[in-house]
Short mmCIF file of C-alpha atoms in Angstrom, two decimals:
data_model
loop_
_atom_site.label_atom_id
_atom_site.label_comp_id
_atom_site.label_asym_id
_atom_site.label_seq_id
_atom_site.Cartn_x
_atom_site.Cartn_y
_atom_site.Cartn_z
CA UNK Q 1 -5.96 13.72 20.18
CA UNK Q 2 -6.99 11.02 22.88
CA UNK Q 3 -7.23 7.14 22.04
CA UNK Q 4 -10.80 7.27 22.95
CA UNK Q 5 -12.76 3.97 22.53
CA UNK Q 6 -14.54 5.29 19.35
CA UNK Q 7 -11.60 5.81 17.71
CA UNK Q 8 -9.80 2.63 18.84
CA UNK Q 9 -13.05 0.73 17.30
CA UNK Q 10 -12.63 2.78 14.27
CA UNK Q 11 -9.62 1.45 13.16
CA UNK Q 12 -9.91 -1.94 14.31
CA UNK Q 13 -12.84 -2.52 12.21
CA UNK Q 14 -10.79 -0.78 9.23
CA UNK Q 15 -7.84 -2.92 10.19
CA UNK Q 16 -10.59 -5.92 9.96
CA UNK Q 17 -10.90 -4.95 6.36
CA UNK Q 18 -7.55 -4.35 5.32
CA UNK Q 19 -6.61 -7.80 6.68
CA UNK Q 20 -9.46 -9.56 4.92
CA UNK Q 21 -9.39 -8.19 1.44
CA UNK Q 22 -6.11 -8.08 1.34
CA UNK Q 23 -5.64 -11.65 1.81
CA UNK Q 24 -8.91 -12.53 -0.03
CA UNK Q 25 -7.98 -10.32 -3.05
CA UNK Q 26 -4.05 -9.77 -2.91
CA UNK Q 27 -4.49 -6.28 -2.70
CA UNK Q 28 -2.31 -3.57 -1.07
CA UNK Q 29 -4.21 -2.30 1.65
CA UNK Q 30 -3.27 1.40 0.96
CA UNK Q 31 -5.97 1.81 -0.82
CA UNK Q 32 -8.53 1.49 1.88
CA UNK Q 33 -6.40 2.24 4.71
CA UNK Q 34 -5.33 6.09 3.28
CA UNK Q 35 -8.89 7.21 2.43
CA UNK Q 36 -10.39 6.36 5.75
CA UNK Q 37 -7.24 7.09 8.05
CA UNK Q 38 -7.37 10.82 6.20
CA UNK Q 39 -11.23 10.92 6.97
CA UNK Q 40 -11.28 9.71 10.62
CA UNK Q 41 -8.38 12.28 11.11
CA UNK Q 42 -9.61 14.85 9.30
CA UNK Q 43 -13.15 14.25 11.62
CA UNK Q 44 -10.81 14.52 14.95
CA UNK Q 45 -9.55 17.91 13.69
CA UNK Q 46 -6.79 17.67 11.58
CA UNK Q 47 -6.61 19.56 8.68
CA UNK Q 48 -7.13 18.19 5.55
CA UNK Q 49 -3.86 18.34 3.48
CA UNK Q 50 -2.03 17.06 6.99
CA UNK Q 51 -4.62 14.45 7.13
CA UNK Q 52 -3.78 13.09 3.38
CA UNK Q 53 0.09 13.19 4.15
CA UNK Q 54 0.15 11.28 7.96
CA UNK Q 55 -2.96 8.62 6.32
CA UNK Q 56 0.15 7.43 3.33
CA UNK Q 57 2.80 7.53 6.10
CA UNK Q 58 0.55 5.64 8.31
CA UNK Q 59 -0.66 3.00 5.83
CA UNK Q 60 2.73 2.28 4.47
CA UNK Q 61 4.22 1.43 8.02
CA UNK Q 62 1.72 -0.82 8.42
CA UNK Q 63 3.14 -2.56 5.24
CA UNK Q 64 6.12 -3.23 7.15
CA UNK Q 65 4.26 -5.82 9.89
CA UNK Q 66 1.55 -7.03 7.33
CA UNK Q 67 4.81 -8.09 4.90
CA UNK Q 68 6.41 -9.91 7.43
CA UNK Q 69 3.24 -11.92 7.65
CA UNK Q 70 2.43 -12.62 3.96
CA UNK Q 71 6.13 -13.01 3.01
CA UNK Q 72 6.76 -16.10 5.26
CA UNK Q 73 3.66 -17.65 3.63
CA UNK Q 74 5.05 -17.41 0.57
CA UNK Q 75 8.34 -17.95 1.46
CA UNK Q 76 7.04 -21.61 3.09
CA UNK Q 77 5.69 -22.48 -0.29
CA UNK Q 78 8.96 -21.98 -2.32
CA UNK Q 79 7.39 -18.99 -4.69
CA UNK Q 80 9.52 -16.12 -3.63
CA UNK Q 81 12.42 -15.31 -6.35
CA UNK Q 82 15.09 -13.81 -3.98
CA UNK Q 83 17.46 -13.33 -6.79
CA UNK Q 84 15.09 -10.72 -8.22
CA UNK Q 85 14.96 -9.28 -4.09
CA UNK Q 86 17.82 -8.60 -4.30
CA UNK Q 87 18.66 -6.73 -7.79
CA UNK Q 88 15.37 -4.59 -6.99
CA UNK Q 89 15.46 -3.51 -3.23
CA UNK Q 90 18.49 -1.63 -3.35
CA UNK Q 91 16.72 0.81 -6.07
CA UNK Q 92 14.04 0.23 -3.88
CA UNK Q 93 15.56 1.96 -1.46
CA UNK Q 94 17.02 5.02 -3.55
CA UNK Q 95 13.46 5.88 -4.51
CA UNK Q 96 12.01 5.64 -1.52
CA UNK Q 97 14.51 7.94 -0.41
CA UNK Q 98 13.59 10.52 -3.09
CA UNK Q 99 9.95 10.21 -2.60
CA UNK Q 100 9.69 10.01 1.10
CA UNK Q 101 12.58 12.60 2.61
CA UNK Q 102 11.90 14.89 -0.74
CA UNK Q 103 9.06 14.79 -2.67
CA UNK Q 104 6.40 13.81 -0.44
CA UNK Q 105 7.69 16.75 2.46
CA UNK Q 106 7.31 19.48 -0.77
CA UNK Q 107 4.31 18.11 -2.63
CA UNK Q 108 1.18 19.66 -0.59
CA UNK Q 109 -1.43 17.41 0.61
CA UNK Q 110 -3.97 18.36 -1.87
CA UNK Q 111 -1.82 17.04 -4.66
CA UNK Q 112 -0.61 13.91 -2.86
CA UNK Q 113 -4.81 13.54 -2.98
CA UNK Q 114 -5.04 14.09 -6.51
CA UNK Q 115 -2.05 11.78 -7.04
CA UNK Q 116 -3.39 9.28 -4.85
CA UNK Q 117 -7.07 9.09 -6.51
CA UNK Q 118 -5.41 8.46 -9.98
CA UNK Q 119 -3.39 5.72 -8.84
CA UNK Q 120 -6.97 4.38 -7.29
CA UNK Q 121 -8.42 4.75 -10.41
CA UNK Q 122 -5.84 3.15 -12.87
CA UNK Q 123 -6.14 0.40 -10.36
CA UNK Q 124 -9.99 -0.31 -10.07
CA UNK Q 125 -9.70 0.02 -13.87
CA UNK Q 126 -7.17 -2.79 -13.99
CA UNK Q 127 -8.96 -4.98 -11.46
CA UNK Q 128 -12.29 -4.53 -13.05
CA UNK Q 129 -10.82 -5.44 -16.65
CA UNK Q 130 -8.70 -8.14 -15.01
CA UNK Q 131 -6.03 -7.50 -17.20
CA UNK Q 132 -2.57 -8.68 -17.39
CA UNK Q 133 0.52 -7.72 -19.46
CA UNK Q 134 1.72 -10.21 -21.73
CA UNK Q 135 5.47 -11.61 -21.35
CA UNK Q 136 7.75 -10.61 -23.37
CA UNK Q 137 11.06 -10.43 -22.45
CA UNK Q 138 13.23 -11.45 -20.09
CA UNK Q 139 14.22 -9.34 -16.63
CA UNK Q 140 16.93 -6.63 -17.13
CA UNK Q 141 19.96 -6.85 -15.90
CA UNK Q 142 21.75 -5.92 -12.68
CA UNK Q 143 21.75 -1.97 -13.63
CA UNK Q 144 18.16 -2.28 -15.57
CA UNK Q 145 16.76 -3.91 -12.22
CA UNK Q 146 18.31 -1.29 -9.96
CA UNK Q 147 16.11 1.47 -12.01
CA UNK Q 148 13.18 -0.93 -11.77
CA UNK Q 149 13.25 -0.98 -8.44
CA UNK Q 150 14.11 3.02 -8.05
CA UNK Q 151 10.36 3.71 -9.71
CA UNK Q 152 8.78 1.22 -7.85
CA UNK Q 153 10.05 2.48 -4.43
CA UNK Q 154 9.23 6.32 -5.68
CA UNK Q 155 5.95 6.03 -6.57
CA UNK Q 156 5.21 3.82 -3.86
CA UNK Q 157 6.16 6.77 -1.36
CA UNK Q 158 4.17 9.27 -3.18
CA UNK Q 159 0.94 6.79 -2.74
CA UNK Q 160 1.73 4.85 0.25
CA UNK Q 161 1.16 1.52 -0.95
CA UNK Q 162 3.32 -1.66 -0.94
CA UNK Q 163 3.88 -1.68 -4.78
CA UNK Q 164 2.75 -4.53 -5.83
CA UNK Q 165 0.45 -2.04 -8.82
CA UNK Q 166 4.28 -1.95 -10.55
CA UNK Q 167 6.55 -4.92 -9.41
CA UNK Q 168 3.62 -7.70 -10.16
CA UNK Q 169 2.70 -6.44 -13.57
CA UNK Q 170 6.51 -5.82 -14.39
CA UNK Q 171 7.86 -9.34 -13.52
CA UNK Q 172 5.10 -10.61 -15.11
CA UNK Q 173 5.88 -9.19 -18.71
CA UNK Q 174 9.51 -10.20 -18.28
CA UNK Q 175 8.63 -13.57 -17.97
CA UNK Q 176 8.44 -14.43 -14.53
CA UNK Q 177 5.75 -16.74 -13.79
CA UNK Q 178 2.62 -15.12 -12.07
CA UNK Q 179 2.44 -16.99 -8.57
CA UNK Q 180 6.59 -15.79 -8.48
CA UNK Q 181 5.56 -12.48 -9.08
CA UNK Q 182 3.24 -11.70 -6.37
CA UNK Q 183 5.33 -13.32 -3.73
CA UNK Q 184 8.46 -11.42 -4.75
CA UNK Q 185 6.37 -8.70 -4.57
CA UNK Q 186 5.34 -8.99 -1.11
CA UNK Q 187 8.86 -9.86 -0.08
CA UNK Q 188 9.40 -6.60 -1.61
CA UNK Q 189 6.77 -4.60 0.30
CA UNK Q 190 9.21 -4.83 3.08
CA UNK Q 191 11.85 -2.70 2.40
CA UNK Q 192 9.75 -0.57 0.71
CA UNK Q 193 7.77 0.20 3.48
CA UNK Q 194 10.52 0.25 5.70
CA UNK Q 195 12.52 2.77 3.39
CA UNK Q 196 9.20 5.09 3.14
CA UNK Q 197 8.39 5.13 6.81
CA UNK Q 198 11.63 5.92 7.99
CA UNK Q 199 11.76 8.79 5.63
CA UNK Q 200 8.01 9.70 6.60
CA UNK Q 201 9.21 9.70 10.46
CA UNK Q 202 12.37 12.58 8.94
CA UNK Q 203 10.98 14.74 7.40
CA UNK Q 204 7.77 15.42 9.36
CA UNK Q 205 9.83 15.70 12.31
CA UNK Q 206 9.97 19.50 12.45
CA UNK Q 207 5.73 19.73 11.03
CA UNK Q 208 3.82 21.71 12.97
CA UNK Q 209 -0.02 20.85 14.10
CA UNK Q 210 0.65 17.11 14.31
CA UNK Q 211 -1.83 15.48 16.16
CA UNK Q 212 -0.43 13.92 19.52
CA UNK Q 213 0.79 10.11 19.42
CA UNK Q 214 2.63 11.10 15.88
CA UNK Q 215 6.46 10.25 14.97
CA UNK Q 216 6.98 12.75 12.38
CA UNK Q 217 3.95 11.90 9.53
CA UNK Q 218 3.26 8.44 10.84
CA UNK Q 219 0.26 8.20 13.71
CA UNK Q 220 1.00 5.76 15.70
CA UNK Q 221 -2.36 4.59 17.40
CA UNK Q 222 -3.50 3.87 13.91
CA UNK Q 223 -0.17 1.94 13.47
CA UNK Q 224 -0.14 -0.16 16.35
CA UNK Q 225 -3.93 -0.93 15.65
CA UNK Q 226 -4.58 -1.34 12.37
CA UNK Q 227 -1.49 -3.91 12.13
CA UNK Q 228 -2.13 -6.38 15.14
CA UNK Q 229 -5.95 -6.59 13.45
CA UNK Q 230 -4.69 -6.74 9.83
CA UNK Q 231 -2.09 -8.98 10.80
CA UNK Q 232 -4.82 -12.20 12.25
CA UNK Q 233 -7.67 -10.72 9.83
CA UNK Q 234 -5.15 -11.81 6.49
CA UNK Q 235 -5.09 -15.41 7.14
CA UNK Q 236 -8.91 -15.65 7.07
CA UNK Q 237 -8.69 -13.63 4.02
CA UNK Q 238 -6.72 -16.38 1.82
CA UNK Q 239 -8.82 -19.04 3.44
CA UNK Q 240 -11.82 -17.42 2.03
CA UNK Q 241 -10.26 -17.32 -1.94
CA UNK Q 242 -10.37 -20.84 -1.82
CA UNK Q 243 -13.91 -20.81 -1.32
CA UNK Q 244 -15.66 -17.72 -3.22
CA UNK Q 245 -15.60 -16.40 -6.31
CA UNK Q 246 -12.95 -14.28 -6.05
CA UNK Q 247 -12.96 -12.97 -9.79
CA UNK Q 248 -16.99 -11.41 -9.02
CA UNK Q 249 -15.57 -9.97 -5.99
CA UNK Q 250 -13.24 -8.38 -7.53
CA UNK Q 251 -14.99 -6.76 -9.85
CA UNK Q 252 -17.07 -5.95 -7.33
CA UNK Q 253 -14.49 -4.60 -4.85
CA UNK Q 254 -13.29 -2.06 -8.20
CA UNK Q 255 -16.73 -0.27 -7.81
CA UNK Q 256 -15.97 0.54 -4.24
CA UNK Q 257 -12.43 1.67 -5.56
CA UNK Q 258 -13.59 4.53 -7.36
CA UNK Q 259 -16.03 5.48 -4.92
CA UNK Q 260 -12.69 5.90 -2.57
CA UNK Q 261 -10.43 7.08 -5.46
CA UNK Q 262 -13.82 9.82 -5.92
CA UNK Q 263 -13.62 10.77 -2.52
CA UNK Q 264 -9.80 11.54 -2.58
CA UNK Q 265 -10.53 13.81 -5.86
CA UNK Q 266 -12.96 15.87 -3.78
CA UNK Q 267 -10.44 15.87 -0.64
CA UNK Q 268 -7.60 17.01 -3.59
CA UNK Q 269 -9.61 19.88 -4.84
CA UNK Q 270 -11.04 20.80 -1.96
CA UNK Q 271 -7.74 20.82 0.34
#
C-alpha cells in the first residue's frame, strides 16, 4: 500500500480531529481514530477483520505520543496523583499483556468490532447523560489497586483506547477529586499504550496479508501521521473549552458516537 497524497491527507485531517476534540472534550481519541483508520484501510484493500485489528493497534500507539503531550500539561499544573501511577501501572501492564499478546491475537476481528461498538455505545450514553459516579469510598490498597489497574489495561487492549472510560470514573468514586482524576488518567494512558502496542507489534508479527509499512498490527504511516497532527491540533482543543459550551458539544459529539459505534456493529456482523 503506497503513501499516496490522498491517503496522507486522509489521516491528517483525521489526526486534525483527534487532536481537537480530544483536547476540547477530554476524550480518548480511539474512538474516532479506530472507525475511520478500519474504513480508510479497509477502502485500500485490506480485509475487513484485519482492518478492525491494525485500526486498535494503530490508535493506541498513537496514545503513547499524544500522552506525553497532555501529561506534561497536567503535570505543570500540579493535578497528577503519582502515588496512584504508581499502584495502578504495574497492573496496567499485566493486562495489557493479557489483552494485547493473547486475547486480542485469538479474538477475530469481527468480534473485536462488536466489542468495540459496545464500548462506543456505553460511552456516548455516558457523555450524553453526563453522568458521574458518586464517591464513596476511599482507593484500595496496594493489592486492590494492582487489580484496578489489571482491568483497566485489559480492556483497554481489547478497544484500543487510553482508558480513561475506567480509571476517571473509578478514582472518582473512591474519592479522588475530579480534576486529579483525569490527569492521573492521562499520565496513565502512557504505559498503557506503551504496554498494548508493544504487544500489538508481537503478536502480529508472523500475520499474513499485512499491508506494507506495518510492524506487526500497528500501520505505521497512520502512526507517524496522525500523531505529529494530533499532537499541535490538542492544544487548540483546550483553548477552545474555555470559550464554548463544551457541555452542548458534548452532547452533541454523543450523537456522532453512535453513528461510529453503528458503523462498527455493521463492520462486526458483516466481517
Amino acid at each position: 500500500m503506497s503513501l499516496e497524497p490522498l491517503l496522507i491527507a486522509e489521516l491528517a485531517l483525521l489526526g486534525v480531529f483527534t487532536g481537537f476534540l480530544a483536547g476540547l472534550l477530554g476524550i480518548g481519541g480511539g474512538m474516532i481514530m479506530v472507525p475511520f483508520i478500519s474504513a480508510i484501510l479497509t477502502h485500500r484493500g485490506v480485509a475487513p477483520g484485519l482492518a478492525v485489528k491494525m485500526a486498535i493497534a494503530t490508535s493506541m500507539a498513537t496514545i503513547i505520543f499524544t500522552s506525553i503531550s497532555s501529561v506534561r500539561a497536567h503535570h505543570k499544573r500540579g493535578a497528577v496523583r503519582w502515588d496512584i501511577v504508581r499502584r495502578l501501572a504495574p497492573g496496567i501492564v499485566l493486562g495489557a499483556a493479557v489483552a494485547s499478546l493473547g486475547v486480542f491475537a485469538v479474538l477475530k476481528g469481527g468480534a473485536l468490532a462488536l466489542l468495540f461498538a459496545l464500548f462506543v455505545g456505553f460511552s456516548a450514553t455516558q457523555m450524553l447523560l453526563d453522568k458521574k459516579p458518586q464517591a464513596s469510598r476511599t482507593l484500595p490498597g496496594t493489592l486492590g489497586q494492582l487489580g484496578a489497574g489489571g482491568v483497566i489495561g485489559f480492556l483497554s487492549g481489547l478497544v484500543g483506547a487510553g482508558g480513561g472510560f475506567v480509571s476517571v470514573p473509578f478514582m472518582t468514586w473512591c474519592n479522588v477529586a475530579i480534576h486529579n482524576a483525569v490527569a492521573t488518567s492521562a499520565a496513565l494512558g502512557f504505559p498503557i499504550a506503551l504496554a498494548n502496542a508493544a504487544g500489538y507489534v508481537i503478536s502480529g508479527q508472523d500475520v499474513a496479508d499485512l499491508p506494507a509499512g506495518s510492524l506487526g498490527y500497528v500501520y505505521l504511516p497512520a502512526l507517524t501521521v496522525i500523531a505529529m497532527v494530533s499532537v499541535l491540533m490538542a492544544p487548540l482543543g483546550v483553548k477552545a473549552a474555555h470559550a464554548l459550551p463544551v457541555k452542548s458539544l458534548k452532547r452533541a459529539f454523543a450523537l456522532i458516537l453512535y453513528l461510529l459505534s453503528a458503523y462498527m456493529l455493521y463492520k462486526g456482523l458483516t466481517a
